[in-house]
mmCIF file of C-alpha atoms in Angstrom:
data_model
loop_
_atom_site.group_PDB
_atom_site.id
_atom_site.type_symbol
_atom_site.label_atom_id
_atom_site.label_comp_id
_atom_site.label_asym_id
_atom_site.label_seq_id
_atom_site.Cartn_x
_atom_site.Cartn_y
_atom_site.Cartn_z
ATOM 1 C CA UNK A 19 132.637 129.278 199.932
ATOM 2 C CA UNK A 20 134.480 132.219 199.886
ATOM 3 C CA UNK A 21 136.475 131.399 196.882
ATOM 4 C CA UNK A 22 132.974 131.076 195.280
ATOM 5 C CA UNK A 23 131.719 134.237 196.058
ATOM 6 C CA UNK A 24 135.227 135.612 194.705
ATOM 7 C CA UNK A 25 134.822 134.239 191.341
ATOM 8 C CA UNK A 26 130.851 135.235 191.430
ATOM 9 C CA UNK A 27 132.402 138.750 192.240
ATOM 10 C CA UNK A 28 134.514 138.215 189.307
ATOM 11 C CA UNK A 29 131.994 137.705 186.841
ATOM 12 C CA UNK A 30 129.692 140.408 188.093
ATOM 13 C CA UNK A 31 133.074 142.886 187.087
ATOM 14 C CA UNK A 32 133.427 141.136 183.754
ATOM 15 C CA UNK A 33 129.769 141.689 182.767
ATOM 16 C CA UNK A 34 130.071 144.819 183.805
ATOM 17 C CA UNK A 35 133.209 145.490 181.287
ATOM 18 C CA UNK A 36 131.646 143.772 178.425
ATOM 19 C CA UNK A 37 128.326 145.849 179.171
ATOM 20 C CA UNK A 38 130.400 149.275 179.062
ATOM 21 C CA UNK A 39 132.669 147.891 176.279
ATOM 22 C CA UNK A 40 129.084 147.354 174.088
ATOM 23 C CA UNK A 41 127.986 150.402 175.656
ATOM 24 C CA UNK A 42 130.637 151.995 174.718
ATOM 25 C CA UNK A 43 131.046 150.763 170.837
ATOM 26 C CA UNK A 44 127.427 151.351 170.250
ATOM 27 C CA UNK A 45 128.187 155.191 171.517
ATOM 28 C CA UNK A 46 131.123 155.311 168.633
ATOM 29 C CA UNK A 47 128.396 153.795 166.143
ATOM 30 C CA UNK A 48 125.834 156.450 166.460
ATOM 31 C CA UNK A 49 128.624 159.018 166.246
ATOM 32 C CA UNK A 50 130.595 158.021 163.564
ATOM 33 C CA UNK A 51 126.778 157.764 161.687
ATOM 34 C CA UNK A 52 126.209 161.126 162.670
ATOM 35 C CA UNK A 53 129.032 162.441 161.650
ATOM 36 C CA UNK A 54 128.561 160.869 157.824
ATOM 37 C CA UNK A 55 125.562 162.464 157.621
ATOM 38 C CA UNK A 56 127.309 165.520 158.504
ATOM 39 C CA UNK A 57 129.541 165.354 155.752
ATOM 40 C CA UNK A 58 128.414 164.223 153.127
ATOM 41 C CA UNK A 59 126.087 167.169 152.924
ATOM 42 C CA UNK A 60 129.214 168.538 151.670
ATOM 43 C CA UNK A 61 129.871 165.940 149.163
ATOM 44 C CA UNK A 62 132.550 163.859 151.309
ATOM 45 C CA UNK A 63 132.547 160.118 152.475
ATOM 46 C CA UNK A 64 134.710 158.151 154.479
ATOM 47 C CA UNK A 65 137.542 156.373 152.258
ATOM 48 C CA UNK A 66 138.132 153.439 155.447
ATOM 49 C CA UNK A 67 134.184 152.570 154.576
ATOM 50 C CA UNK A 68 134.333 151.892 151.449
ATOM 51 C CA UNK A 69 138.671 150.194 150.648
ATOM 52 C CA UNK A 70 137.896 146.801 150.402
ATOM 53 C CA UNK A 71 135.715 147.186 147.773
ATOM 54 C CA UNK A 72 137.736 149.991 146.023
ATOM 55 C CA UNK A 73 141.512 148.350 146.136
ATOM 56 C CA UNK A 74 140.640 144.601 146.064
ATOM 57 C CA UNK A 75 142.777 141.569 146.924
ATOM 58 C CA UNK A 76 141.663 140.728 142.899
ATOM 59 C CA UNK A 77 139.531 141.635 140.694
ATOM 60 C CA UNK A 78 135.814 140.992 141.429
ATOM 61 C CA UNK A 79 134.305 141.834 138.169
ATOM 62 C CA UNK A 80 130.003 142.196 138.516
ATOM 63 C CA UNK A 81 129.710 140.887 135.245
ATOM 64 C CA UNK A 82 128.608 137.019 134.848
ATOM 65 C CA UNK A 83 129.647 134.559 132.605
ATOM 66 C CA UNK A 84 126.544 133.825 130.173
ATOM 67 C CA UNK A 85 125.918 132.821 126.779
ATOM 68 C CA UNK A 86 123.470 133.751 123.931
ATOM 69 C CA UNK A 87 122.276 131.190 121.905
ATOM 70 C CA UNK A 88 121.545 132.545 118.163
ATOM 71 C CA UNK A 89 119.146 129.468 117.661
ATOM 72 C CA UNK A 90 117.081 131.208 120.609
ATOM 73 C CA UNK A 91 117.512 134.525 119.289
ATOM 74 C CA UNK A 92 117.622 134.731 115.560
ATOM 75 C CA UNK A 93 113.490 135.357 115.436
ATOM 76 C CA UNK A 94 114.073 138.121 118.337
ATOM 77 C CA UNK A 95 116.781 140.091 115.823
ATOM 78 C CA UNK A 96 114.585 139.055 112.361
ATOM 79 C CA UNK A 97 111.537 140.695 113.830
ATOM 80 C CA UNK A 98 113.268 143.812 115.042
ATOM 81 C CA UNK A 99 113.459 143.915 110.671
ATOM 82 C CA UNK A 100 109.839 144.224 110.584
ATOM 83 C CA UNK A 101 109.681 147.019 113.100
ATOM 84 C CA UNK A 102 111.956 149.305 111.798
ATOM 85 C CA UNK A 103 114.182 150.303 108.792
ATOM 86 C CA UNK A 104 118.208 149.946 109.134
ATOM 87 C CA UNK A 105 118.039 153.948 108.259
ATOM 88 C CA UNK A 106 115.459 154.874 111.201
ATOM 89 C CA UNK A 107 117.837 152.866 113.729
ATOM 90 C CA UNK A 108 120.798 154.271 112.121
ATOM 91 C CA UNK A 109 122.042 150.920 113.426
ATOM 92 C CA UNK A 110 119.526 148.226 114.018
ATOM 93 C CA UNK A 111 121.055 146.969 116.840
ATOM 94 C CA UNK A 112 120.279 144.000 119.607
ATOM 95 C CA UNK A 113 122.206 144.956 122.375
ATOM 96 C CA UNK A 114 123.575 141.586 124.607
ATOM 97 C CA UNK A 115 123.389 142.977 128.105
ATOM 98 C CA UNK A 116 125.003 141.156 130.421
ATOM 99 C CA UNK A 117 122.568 139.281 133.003
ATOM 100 C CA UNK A 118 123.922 141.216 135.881
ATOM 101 C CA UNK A 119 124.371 143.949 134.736
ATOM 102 C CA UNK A 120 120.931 144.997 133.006
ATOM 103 C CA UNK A 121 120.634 148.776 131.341
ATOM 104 C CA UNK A 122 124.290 149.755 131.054
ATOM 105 C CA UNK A 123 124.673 148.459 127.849
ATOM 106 C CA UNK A 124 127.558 146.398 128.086
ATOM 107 C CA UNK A 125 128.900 142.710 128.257
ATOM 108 C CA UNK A 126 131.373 143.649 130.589
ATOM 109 C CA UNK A 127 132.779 146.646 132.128
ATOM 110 C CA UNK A 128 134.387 147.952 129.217
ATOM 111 C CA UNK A 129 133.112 146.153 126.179
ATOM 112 C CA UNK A 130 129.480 146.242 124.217
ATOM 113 C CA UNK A 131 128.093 143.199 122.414
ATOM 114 C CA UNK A 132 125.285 143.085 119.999
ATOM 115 C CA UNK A 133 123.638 141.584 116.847
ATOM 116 C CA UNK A 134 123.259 143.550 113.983
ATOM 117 C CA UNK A 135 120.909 142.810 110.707
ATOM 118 C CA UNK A 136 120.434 144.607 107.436
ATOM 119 C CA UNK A 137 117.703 143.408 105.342
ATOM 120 C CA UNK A 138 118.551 143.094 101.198
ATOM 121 C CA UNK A 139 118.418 146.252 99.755
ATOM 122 C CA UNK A 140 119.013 148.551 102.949
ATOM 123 C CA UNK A 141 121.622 150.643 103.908
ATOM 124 C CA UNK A 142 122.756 151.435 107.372
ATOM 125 C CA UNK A 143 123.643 155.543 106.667
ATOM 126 C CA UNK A 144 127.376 156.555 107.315
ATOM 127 C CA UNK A 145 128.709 158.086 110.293
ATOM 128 C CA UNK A 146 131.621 157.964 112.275
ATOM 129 C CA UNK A 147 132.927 158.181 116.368
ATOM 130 C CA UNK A 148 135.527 157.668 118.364
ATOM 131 C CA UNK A 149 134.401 154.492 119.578
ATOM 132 C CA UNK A 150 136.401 151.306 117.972
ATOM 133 C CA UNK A 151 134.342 148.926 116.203
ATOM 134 C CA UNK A 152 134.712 145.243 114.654
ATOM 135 C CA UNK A 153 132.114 143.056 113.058
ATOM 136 C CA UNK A 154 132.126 138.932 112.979
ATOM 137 C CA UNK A 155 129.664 137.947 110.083
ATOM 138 C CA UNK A 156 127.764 135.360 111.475
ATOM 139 C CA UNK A 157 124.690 134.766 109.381
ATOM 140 C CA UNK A 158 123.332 135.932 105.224
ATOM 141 C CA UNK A 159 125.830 136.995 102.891
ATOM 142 C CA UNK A 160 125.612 139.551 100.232
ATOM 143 C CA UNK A 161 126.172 142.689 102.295
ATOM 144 C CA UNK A 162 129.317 145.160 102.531
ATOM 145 C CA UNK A 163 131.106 147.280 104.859
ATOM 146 C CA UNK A 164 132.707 150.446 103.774
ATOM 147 C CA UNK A 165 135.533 152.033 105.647
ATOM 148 C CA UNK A 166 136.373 155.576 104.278
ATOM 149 C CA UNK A 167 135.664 155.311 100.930
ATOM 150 C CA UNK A 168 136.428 151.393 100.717
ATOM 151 C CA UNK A 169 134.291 148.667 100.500
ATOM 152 C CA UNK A 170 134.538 145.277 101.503
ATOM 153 C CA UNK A 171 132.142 142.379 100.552
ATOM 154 C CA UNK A 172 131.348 140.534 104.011
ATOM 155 C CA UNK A 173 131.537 136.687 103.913
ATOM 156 C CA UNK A 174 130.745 134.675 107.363
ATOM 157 C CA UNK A 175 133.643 134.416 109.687
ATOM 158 C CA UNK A 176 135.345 137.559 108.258
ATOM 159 C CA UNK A 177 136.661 140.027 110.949
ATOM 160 C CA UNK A 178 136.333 143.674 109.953
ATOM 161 C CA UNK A 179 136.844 146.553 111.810
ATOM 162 C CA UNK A 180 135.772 150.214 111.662
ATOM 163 C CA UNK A 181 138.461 152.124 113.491
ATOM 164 C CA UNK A 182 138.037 155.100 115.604
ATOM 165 C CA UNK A 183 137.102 158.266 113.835
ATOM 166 C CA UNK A 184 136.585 156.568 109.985
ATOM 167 C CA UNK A 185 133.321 157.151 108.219
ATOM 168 C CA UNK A 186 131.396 153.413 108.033
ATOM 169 C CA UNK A 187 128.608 152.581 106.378
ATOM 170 C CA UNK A 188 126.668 149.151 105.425
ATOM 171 C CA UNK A 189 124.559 147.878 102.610
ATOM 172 C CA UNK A 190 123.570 144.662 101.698
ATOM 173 C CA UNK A 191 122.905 144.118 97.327
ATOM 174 C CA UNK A 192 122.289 140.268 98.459
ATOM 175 C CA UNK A 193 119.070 138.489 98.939
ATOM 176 C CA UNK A 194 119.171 137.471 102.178
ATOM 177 C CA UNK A 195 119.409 138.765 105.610
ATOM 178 C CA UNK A 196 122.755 139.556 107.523
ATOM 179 C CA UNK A 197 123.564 139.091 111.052
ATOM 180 C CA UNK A 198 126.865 140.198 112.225
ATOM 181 C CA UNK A 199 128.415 140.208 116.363
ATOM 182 C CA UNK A 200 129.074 143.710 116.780
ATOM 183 C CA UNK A 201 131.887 144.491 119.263
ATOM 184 C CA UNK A 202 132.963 147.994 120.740
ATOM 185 C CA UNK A 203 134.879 150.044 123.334
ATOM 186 C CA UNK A 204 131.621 151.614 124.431
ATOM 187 C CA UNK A 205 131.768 151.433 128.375
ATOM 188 C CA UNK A 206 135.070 152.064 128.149
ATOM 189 C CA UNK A 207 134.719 155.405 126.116
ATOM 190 C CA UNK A 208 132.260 156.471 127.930
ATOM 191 C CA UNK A 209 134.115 155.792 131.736
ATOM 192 C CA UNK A 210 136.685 158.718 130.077
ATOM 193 C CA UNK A 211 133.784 160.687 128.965
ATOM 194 C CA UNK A 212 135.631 160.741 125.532
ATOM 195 C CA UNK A 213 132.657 159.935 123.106
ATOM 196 C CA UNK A 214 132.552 162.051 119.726
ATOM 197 C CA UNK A 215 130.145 161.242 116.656
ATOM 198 C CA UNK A 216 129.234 162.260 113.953
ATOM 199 C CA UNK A 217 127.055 162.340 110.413
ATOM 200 C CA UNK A 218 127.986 161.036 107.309
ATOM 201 C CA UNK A 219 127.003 164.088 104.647
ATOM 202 C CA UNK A 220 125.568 160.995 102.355
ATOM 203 C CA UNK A 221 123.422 158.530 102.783
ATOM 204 C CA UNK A 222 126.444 155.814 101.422
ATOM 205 C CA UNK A 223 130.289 157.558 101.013
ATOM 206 C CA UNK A 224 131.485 157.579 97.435
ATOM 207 C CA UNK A 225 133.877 154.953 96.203
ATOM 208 C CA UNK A 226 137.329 156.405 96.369
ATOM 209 C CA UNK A 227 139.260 153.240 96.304
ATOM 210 C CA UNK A 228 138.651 149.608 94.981
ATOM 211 C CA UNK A 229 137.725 146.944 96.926
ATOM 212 C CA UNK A 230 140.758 145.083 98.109
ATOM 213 C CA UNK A 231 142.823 147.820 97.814
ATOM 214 C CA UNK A 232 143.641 147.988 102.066
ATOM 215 C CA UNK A 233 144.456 144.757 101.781
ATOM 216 C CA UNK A 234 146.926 144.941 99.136
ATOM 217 C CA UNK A 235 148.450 148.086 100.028
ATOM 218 C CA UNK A 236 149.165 146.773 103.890
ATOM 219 C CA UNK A 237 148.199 143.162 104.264
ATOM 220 C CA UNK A 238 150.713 141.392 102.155
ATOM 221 C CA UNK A 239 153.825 141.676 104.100
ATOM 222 C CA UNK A 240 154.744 144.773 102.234
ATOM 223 C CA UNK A 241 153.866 148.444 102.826
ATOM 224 C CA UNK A 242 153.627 152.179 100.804
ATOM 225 C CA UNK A 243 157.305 153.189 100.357
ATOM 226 C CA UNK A 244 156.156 156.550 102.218
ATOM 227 C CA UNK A 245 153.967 155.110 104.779
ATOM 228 C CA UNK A 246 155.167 155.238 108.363
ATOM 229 C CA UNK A 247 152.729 154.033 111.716
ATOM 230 C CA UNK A 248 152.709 154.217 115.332
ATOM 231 C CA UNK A 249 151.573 151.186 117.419
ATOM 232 C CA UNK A 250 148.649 153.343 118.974
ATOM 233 C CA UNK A 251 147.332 153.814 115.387
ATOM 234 C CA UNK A 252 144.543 151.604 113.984
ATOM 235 C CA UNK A 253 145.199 149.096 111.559
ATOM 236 C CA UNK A 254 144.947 150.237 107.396
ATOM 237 C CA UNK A 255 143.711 146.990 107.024
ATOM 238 C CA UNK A 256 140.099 146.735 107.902
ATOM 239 C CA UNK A 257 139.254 143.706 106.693
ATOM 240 C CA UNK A 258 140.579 140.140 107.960
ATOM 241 C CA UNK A 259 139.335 137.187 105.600
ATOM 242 C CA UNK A 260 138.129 134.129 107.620
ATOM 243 C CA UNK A 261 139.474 131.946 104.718
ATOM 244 C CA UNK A 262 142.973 132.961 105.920
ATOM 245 C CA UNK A 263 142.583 132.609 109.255
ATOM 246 C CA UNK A 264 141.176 129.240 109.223
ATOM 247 C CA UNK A 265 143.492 128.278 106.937
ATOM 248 C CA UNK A 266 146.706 129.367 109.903
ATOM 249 C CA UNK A 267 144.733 127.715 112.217
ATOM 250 C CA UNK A 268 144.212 124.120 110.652
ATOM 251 C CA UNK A 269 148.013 124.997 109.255
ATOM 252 C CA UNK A 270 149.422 125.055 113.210
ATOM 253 C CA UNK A 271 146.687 122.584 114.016
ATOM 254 C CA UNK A 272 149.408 120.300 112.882
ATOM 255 C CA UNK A 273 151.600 120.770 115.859
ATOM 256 C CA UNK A 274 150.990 120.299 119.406
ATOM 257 C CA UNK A 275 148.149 121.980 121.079
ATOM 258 C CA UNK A 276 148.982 124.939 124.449
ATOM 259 C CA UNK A 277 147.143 122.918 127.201
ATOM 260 C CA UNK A 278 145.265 125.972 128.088
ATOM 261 C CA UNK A 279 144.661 127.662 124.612
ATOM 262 C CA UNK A 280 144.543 124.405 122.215
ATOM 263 C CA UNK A 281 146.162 126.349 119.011
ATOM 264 C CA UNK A 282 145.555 130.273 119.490
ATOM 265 C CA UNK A 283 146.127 133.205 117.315
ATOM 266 C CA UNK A 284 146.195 136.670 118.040
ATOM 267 C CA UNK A 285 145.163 139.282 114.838
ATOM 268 C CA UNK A 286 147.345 142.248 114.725
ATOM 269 C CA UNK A 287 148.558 145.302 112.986
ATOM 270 C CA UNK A 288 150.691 144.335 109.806
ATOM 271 C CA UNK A 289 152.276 147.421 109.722
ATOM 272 C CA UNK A 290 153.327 147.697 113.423
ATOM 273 C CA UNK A 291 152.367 144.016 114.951
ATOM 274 C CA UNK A 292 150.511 145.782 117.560
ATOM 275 C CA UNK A 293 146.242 145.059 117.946
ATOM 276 C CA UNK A 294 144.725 146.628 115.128
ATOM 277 C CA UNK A 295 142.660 149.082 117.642
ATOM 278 C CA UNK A 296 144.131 150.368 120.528
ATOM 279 C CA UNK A 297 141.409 149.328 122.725
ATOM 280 C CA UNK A 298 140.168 145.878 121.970
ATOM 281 C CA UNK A 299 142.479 142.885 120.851
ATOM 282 C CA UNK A 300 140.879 140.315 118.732
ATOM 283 C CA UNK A 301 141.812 136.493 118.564
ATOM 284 C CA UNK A 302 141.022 132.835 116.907
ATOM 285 C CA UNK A 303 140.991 129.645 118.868
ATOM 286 C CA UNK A 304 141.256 125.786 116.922
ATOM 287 C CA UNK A 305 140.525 123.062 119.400
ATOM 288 C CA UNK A 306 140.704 119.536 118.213
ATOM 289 C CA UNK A 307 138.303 117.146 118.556
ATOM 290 C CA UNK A 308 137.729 115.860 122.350
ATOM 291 C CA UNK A 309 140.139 118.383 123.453
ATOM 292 C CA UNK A 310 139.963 120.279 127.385
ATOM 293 C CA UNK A 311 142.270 123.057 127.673
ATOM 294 C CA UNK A 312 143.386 123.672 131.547
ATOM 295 C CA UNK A 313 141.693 126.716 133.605
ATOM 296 C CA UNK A 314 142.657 129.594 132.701
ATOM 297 C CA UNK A 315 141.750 133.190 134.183
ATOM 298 C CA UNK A 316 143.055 136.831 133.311
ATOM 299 C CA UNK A 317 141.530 139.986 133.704
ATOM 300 C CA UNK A 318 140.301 141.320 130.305
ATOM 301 C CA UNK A 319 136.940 139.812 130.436
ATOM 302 C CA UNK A 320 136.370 138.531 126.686
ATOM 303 C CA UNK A 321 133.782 137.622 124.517
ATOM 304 C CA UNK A 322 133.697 134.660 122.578
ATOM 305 C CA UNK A 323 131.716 133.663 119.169
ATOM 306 C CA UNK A 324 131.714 130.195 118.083
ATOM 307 C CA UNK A 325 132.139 129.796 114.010
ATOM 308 C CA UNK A 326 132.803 126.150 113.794
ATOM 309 C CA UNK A 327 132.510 123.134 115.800
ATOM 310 C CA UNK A 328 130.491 123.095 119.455
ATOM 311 C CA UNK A 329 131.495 122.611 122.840
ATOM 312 C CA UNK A 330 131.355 123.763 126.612
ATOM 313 C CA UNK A 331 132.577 126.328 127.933
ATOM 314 C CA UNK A 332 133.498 125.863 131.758
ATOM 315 C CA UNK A 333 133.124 129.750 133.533
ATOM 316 C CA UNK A 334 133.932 129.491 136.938
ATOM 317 C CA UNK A 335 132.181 126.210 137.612
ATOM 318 C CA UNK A 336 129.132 126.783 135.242
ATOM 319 C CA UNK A 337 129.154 125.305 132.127
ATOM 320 C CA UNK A 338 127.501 126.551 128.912
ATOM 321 C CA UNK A 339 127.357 124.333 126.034
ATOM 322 C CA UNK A 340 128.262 126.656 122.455
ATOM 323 C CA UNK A 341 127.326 125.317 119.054
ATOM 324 C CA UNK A 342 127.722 127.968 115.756
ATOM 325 C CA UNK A 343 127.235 131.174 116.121
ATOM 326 C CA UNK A 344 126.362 131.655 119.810
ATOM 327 C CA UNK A 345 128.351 133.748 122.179
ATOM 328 C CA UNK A 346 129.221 133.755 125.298
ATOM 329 C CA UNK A 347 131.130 136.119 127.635
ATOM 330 C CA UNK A 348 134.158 135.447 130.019
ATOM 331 C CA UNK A 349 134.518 138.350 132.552
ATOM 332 C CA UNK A 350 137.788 138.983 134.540
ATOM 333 C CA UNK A 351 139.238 136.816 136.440
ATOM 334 C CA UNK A 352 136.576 134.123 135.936
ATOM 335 C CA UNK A 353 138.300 131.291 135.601
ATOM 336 C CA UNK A 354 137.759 129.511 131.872
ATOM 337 C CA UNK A 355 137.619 125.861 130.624
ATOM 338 C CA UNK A 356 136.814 124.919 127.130
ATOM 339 C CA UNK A 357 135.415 121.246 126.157
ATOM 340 C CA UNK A 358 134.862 120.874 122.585
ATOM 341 C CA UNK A 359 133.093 117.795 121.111
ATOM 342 C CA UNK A 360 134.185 117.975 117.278
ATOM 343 C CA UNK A 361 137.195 120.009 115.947
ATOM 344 C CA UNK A 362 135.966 123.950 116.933
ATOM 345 C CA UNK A 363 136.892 127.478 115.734
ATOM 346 C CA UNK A 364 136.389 130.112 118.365
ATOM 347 C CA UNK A 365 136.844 133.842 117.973
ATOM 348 C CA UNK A 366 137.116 136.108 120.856
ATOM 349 C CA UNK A 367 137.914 139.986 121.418
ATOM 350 C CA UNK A 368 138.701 141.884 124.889
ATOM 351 C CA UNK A 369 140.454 144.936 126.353
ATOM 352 C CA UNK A 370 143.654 143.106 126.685
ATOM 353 C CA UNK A 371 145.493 145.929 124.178
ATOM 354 C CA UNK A 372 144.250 148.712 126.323
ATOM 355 C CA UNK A 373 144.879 147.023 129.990
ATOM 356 C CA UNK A 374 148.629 146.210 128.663
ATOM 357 C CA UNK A 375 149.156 149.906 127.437
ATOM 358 C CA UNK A 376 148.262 150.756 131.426
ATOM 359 C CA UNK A 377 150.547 147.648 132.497
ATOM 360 C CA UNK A 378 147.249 146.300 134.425
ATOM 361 C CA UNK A 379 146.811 142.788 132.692
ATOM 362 C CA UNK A 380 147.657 139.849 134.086
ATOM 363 C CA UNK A 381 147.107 136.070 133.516
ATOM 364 C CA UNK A 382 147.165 133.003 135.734
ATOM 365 C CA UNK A 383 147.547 129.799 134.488
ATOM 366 C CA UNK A 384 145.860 127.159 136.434
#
């Protein structure tokens, strides 16, 4: 009995710890909350509150895969044609936001997305900004692109790009509507607060060279005797000719296929072999028939545009089925499988140039 009343003792004293110990950590709760409030009057805040989330064990992107189908969409972006003129928008623009991340204007962190139409006869006025831009013709022909001074006629497929701080401006002389994918360093511009624009002092820039003249000058394996570039310089060619590309892809389409890329090229710099902007690297994907690449995850969250072909697209678990000219986004470190169901032509872009300038990307292989 008296061993009984011992251990009864005993647990009296041990509720009576655990009651001070709560007591106790309670006490340290109110004053550590008092003591935030304190400071952050002065602008401060408590770095051991908030680690985890700023130095994660990986990446943890907010963005979520999703995908756009232009089927869905095409009457959303032809209307916007009957609202207002290409020279009231100055660029008549629909912005892809990503799901989960609504009002910041972005796809993912760092990128912006969007679908732009010109109606036959209108111009889109020149202007020019530090932000990078390419263009993926998706839908119409008969409209043009002209990069300081040069012109290039825009087919569907064809990769162009407006490089940082070059006067652009668009036309179409066709009859028909054209829809291009619109990609740009945006988000990422404005996280440096580096954003510049400015006016073109015409409505369209003067022709100062012919068209094709880019092309020939630095696209041919061969460059201007005097002409000397860095690798952080923007490509002289502006204009990348789906023709050829589809051409090098059904080419290597021959050989075996990567297990997690099927047959994957990367676009680059002639002159240097480096991306042809600084920011954003750009890229074109053949899968064969039936084909399922392995997962895959790195961290430049990309953005893909199906040309040819359809397929799935596996992002983290969900899958998204892709037919011509849809697009769908891959954020970082979301792991990526692609399905296709007849032979498929895939272009993508994503921050990869700019994250391996920092020596931040990595890949993983699954």
């Amino acid at each position: 009995m008296n061993a009984q009343v011992q251990i009864d003792d005993q647990n009296v004293v041990d509720r009576n710890v655990d009651t001070h110990n709560v007591d106790t950590s309670n006490d340290t709760a109110r004053q550590r909350a008092a003591y935030y409030d304190r400071i952050s009057q002065s602008s401060l805040t408590p770095l051991w509150e908030v680690l985890g989330a700023l130095v994660p064990r990986q990446p943890n992107s907010p963005a979520v895969g999703a995908l756009w189908k232009y089927a869905d969409i095409r009457d959303y972006v032809m209307e916007a044609g009957r609202l207002i003129t290409a020279e009231e928008a100055e660029r008549r623009v629909l912005i892809l936001e990503n799901p989960a991340m609504r009002g910041n204007s972005s796809i993912t962190q760092t990128l912006y997305a969007g679908l732009q139409l010109i109606l036959p006869g209108e111009i889109a006025p020149a202007h020019r900004h530090t932000q990078s831009a390419l263009r993926l013709v998706l839908d119409g022909e008969g409209a043009y692109t002209a990069v300081d001074g040069e012109r290039t006629t825009m087919k569907r497929g064809d990769f162009i790009i407006t490089p940082a701080w070059t006067y652009h401006d668009h036309g179409n002389l066709g009859d028909t509507p054209v829809v291009w994918l619109d990609g740009l360093d945006i988000p990422l511009l404005r996280f440096f607060d580096a954003g510049f624009a400015e006016h073109g002092h015409t409505l369209a820039q003067s022709e100062l060279r012919p068209e094709g003249d880019a092309l020939a000058r630095y696209g041919n394996n061969m460059l201007p005797m005097d002409f000397q570039q860095t690798s952080a310089q923007p490509t002289k060619v502006f204009v990348y000719p789906f023709a050829r590309t589809r051409e090098s892809l059904l080419s290597i389409a021959r050989t075996a296929a990567d297990p997690h890329m099927g047959h994957k090229l990367r676009f680059v710099n002639p002159a240097t072999g480096a991306s042809p902007m600084p920011t954003m690297g750009a890229f074109a994907q053949h899968l064969p028939a039936g084909f399922e690449t392995q997962p895959y995850r790195s961290t430049d969250g990309t953005v893909y545009a199906c040309l040819e072909g359809e397929g799935v697209a596996e992002i983290n678990g969900e899958a998204f089925a892709f037919q011509p000219n849809d697009v769908f986004v891959v954020p970082s470190w979301h792991t990526l499988r692609l399905q296709s169901r007849q032979d498929t032509i895939l272009f993508s872009y994503s921050d990869r140039p700019a994250q391996q300038s920092l020596g931040l990307w990595r890949e993983q292989k699954l």
